[in-house]
CSV table of C-alpha atoms and ligand atoms in Angstrom, one decimal:
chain,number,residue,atom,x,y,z
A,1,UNK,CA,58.7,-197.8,179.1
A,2,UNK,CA,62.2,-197.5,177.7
A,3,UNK,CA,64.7,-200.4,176.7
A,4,UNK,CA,66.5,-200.2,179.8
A,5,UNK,CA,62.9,-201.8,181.1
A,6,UNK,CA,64.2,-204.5,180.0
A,7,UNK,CA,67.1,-204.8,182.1
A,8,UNK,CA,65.1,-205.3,185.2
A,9,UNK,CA,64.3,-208.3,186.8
A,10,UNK,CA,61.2,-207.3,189.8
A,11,UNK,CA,60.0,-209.6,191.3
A,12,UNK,CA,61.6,-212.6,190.3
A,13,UNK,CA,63.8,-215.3,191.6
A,14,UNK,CA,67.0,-216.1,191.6
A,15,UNK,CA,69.2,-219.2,192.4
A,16,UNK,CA,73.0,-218.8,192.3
A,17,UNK,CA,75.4,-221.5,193.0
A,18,UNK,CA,78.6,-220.3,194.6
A,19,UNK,CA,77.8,-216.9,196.0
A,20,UNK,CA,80.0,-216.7,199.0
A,21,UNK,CA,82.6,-214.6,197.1
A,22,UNK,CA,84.0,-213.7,193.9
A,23,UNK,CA,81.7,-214.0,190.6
A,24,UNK,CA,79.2,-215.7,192.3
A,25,UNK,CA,78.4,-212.7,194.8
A,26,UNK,CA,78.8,-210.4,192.0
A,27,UNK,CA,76.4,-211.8,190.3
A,28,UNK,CA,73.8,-211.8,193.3
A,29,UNK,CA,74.1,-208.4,193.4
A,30,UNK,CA,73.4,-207.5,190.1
A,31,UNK,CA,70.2,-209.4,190.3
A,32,UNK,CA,69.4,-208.0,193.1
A,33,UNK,CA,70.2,-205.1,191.8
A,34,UNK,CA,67.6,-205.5,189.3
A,35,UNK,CA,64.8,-206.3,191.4
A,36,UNK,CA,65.4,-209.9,191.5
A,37,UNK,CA,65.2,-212.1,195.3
A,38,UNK,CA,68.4,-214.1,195.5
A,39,UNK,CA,69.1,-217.9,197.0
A,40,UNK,CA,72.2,-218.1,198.0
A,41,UNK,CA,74.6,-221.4,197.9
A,42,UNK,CA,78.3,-221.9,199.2
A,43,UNK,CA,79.6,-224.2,201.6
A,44,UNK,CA,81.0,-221.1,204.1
A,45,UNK,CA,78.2,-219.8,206.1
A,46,UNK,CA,80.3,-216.5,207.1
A,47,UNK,CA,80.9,-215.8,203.3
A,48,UNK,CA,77.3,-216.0,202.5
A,49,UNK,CA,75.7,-214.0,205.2
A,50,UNK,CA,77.9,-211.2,203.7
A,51,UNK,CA,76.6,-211.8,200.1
A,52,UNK,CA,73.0,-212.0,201.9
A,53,UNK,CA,73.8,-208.4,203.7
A,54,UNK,CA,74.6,-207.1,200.3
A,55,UNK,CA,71.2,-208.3,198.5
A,56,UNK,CA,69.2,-206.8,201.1
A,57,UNK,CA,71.3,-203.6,201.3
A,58,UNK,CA,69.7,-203.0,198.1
A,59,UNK,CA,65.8,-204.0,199.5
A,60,UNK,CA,65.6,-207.8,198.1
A,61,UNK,CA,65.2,-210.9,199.9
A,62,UNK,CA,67.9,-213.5,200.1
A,63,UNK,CA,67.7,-216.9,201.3
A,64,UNK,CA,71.1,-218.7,202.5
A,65,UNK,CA,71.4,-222.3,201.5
A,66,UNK,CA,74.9,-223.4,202.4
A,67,UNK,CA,76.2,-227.0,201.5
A,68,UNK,CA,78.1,-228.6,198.8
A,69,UNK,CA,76.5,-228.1,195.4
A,70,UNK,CA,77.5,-231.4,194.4
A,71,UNK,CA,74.0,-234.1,195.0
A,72,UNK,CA,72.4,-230.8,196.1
A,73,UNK,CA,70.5,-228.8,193.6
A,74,UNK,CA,67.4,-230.9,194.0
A,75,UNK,CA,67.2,-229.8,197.8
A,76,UNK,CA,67.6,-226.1,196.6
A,77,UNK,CA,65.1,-225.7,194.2
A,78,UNK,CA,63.0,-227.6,196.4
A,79,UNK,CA,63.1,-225.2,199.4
A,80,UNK,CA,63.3,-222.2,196.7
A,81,UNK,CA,59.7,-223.3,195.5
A,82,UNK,CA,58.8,-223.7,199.4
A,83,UNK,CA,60.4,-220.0,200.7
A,84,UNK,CA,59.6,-218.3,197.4
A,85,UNK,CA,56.8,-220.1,195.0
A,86,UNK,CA,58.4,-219.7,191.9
A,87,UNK,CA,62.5,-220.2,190.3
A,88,UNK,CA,62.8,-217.7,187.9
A,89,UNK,CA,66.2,-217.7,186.9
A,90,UNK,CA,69.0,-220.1,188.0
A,91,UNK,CA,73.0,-219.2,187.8
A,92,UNK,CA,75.4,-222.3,187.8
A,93,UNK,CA,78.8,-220.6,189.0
A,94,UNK,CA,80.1,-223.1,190.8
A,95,UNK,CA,83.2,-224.6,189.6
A,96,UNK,CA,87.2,-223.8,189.6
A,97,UNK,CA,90.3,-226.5,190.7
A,98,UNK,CA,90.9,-228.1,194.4
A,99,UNK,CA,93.3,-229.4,192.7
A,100,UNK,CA,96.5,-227.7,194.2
A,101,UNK,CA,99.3,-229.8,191.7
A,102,UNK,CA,99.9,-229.1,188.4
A,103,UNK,CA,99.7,-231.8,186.0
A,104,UNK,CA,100.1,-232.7,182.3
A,105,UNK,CA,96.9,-234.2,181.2
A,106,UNK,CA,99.2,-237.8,180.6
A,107,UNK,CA,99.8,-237.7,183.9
A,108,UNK,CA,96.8,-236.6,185.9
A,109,UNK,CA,95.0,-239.1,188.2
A,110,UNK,CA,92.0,-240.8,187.3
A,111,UNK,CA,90.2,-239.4,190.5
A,112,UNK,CA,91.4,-235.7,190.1
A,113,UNK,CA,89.6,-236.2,186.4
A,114,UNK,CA,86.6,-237.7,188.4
A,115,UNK,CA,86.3,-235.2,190.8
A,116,UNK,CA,86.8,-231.9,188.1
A,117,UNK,CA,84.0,-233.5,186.5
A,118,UNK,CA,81.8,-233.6,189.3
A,119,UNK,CA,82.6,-230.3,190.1
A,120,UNK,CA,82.3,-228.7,187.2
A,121,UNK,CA,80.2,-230.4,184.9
A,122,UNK,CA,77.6,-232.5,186.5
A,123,UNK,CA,77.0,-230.5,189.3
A,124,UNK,CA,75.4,-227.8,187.0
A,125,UNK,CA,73.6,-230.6,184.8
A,126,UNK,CA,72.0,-231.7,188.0
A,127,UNK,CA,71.3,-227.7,188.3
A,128,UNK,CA,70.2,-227.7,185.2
A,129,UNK,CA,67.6,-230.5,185.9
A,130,UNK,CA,66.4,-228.9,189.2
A,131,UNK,CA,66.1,-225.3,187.6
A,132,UNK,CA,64.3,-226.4,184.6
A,133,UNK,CA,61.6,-228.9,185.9
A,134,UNK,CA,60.8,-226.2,188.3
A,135,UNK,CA,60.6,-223.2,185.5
A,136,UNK,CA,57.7,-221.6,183.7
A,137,UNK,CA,57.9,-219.9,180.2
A,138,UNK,CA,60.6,-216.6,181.0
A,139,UNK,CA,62.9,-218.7,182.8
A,140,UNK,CA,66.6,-218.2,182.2
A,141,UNK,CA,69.8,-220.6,183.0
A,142,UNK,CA,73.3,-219.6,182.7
A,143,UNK,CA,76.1,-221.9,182.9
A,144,UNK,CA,79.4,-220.2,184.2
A,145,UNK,CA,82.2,-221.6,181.9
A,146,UNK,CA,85.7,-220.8,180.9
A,147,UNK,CA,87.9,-219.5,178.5
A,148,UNK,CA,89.9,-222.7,178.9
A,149,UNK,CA,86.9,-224.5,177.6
A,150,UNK,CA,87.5,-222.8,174.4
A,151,UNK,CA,91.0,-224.1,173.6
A,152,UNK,CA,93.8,-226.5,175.0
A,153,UNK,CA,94.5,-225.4,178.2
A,154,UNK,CA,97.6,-227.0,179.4
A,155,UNK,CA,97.7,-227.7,182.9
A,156,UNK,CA,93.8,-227.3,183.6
A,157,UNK,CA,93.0,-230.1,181.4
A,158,UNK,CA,90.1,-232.0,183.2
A,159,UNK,CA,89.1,-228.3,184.3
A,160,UNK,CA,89.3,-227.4,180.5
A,161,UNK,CA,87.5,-230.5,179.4
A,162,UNK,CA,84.5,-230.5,181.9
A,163,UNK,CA,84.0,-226.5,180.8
A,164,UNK,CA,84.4,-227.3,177.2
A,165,UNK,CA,81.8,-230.0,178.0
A,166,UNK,CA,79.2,-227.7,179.9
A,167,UNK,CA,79.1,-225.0,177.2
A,168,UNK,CA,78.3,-228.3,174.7
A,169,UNK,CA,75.4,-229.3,177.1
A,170,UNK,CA,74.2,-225.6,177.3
A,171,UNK,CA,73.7,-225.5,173.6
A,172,UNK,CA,71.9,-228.7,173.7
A,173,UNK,CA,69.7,-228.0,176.7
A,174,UNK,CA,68.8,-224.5,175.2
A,175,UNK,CA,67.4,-226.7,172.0
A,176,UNK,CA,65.1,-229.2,174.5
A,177,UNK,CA,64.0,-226.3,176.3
A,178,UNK,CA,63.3,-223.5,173.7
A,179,UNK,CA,59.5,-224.9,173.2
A,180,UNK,CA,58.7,-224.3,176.7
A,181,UNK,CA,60.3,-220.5,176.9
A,182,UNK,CA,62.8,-221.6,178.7
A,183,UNK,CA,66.7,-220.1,177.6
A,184,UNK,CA,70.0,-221.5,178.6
A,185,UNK,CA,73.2,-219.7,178.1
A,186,UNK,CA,76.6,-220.0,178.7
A,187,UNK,CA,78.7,-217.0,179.9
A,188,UNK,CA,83.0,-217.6,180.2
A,189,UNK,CA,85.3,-215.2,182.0
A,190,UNK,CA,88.7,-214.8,181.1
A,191,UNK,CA,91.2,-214.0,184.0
A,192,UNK,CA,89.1,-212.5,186.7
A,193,UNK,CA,91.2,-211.5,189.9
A,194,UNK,CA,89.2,-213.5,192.3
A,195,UNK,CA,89.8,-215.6,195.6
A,196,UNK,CA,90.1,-218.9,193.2
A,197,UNK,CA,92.5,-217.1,190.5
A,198,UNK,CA,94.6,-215.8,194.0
A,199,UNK,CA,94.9,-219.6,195.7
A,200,UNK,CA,95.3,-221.5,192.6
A,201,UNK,CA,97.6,-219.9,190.2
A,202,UNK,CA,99.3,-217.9,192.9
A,203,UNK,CA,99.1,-215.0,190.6
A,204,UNK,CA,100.4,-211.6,192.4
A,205,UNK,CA,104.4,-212.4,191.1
A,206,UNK,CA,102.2,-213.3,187.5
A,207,UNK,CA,99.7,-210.3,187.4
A,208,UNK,CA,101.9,-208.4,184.9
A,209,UNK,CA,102.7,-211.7,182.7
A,210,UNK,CA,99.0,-212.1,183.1
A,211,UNK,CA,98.2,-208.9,181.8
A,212,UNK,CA,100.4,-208.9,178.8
A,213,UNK,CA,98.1,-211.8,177.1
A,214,UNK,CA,95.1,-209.6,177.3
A,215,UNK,CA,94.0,-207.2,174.5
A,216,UNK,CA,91.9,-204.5,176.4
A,217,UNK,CA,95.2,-204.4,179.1
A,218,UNK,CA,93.9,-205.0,182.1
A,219,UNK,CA,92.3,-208.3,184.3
A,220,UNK,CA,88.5,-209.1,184.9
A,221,UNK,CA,86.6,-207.9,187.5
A,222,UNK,CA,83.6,-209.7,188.7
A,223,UNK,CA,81.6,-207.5,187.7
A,224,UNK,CA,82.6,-207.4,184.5
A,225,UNK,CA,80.6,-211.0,184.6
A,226,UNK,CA,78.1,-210.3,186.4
A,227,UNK,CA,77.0,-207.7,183.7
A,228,UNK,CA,76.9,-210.3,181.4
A,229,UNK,CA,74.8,-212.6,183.5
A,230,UNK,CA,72.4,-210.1,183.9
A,231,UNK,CA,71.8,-209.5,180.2
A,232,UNK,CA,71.4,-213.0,179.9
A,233,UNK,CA,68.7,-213.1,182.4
A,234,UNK,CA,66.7,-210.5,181.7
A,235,UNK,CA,64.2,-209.3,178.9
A,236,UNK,CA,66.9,-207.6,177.3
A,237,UNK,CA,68.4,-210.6,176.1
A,238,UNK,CA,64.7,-212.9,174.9
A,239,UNK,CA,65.9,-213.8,171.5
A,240,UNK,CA,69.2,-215.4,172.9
A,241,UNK,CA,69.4,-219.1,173.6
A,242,UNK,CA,71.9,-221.5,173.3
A,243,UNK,CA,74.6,-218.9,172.9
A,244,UNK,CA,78.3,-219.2,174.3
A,245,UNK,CA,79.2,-215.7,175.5
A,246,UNK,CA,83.0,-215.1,176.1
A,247,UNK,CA,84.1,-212.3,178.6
A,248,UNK,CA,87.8,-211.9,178.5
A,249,UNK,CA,89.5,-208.7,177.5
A,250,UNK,CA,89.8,-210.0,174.0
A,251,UNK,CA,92.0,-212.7,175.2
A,252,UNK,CA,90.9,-215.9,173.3
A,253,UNK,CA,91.1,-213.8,170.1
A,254,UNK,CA,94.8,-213.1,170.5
A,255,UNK,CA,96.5,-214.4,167.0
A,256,UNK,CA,100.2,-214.1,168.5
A,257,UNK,CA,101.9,-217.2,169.3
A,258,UNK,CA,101.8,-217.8,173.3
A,259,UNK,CA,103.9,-220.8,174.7
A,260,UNK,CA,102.6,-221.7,178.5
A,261,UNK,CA,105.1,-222.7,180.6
A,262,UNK,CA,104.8,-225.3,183.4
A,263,UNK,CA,103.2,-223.5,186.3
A,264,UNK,CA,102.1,-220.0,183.8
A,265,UNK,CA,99.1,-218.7,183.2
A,266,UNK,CA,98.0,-220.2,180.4
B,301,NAP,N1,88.2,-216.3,188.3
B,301,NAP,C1,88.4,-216.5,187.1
B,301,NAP,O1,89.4,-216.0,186.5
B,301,NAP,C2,87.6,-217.5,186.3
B,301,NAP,C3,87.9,-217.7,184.9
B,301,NAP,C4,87.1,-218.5,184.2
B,301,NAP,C5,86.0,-219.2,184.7
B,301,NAP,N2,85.7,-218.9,186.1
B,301,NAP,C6,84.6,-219.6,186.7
B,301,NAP,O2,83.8,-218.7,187.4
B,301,NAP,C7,83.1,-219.4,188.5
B,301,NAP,C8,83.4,-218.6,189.7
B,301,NAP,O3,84.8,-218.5,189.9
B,301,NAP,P1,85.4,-217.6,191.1
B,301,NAP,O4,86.8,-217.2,190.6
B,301,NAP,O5,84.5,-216.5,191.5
B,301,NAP,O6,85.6,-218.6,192.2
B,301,NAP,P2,85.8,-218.5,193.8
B,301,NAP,O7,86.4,-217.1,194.1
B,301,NAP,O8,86.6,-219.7,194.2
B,301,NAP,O9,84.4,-218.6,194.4
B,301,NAP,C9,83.7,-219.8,194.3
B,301,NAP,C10,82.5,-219.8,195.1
B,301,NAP,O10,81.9,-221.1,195.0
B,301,NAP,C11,81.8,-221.7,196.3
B,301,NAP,N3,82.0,-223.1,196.1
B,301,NAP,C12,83.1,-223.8,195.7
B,301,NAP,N4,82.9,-225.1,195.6
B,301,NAP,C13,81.6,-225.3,196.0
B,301,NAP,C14,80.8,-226.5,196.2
B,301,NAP,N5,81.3,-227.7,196.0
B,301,NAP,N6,79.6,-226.3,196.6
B,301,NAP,C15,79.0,-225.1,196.9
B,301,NAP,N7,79.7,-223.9,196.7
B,301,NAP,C16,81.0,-224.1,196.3
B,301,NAP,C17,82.8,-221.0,197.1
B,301,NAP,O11,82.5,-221.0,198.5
B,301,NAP,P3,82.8,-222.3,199.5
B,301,NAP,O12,84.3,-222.6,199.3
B,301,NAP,O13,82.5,-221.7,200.8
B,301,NAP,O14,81.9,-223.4,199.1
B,301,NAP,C18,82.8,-219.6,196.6
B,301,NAP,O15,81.8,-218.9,197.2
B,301,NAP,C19,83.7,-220.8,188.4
B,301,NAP,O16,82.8,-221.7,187.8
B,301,NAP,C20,85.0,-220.7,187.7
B,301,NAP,O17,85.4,-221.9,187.1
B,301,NAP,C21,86.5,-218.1,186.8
């Protein structure tokens, strides 16, 4: 037995939201990866048989549940329990913008608010809820956040708010469940260069712009997050709970004075 024992995850099961692409499949790898079985979630079926190719490329099963997270997480764990007998560990990754406008928080509509909320915040509380009913003593939740949830965020501010609000629940639902063995942690990316980064900020013309308002010089890669989430739920990490874990080039530390402009990256 060495330490990196730890890191490995045999034999348990995981549940990650938003796996089609981007974080979320990175994230489904490392599990897998590390021994772990992997339900899969996204509304694109085509996207998540290529995350389910990948999890078995590296001998693990994976289970492809594809509908909209939102009023959903009850039906996953459900058939989770049903396919595999047990949730280990359960990964709330979905979130992000459809909002394609950019707005001033004064002037955003009370249903785009709504519907960031929905998206972003109580669609991983009622993951939350599913996962931990469902969990014995070892489990491990991690709520994917943001860096905007750390600060203003002009122009993302229902995004920012609902983020800022998730990594509030984490810390609480990490206290309710620490009796029972059961962690919660919150993990936030800075700029990763993902499918959602691509559509929404429309970031090739930005990249370099980008790139000069991170310390360590470059962008995220998913993996940089998945990493993290792997730590976080695995042995390695059993003291942790509650914790807000930011992974962003040094980004949100920057002490130089950074304007956003309408349309930026912020
Ligand atoms: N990329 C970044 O720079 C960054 C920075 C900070 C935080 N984050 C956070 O990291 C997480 C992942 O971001 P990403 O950049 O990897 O996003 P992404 O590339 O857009 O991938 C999102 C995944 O979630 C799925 N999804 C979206 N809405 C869904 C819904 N309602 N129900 C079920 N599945 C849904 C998408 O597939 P379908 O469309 O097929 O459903 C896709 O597989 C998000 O919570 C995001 O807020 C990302």
């Amino acid at each position: 037995m060495t330490i990196l024992d730890l890191f490995r995850l045999d034999d348990r099961v995981a549940v990650v939201t938003g796996s089609g692409q981007g974080i979320g499949r990175a994230i489904a790898w490392a599990l897998a990866d590390a021994g772990a079985d992997v339900v899969l979630n996204a509304r694109r079926l085509t996207d998540l048989e290529v995350t389910a190719a990948g999890v078995q490329d590296r001998s693990r099963r994976a289970l492809i549940m594809e509908g909209d997270i939102r009023d959903f997480s009850e039906q996953l764990a459900e058939r989770t329990l049903a396919e595999f007998g047990r949730i280990d560990i359960w990964v709330n990754n979905v979130g992000g913008s459809d909002d394609k406008n950019v707005h001033r928080l004064d002037d955003t509509p009370d249903e785009i608010f709504r519907s960031q909320l929905e998206l972003n915040l109580t669609s991983a509380f009622q993951g939350c809820k599913a996962a931990a009913k469902r969990m014995a003593e070892g489990g491990a939740i991690v709520n994917i956040t943001s860096g905007a949830g750390t600060r203003g965020s002009p122009f993302t501010g229902p995004y920012a708010a609902a983020k800022a609000a998730l990594i509030n629940m984490t810390q609480t639902l990490a206290l309710e469940l620490a009796d029972r063995g059961i962690r919660a942690n919150a993990v936030s990316p800075g700029p990763v260069i993902t499918e959602a980064y691509r559509e929404i900020l429309g970031i090739e013309d930005k990249l370099e712009e980008l790139i000069a308002t991170i310390p360590l010089g470059r962008a995220g890669t998913p993996d940089d997050v998945a990493a993290m989430v792997l730590f976080l739920c695995s042995p390695a990490s059993s003291w942790i709970t509650g914790e807000h874990h930011l992974v962003a080039g040094g980004r949100t530390h920057r002490s130089y004075q950074y304007r956003p402009k309408e349309g930026g990256v912020g």
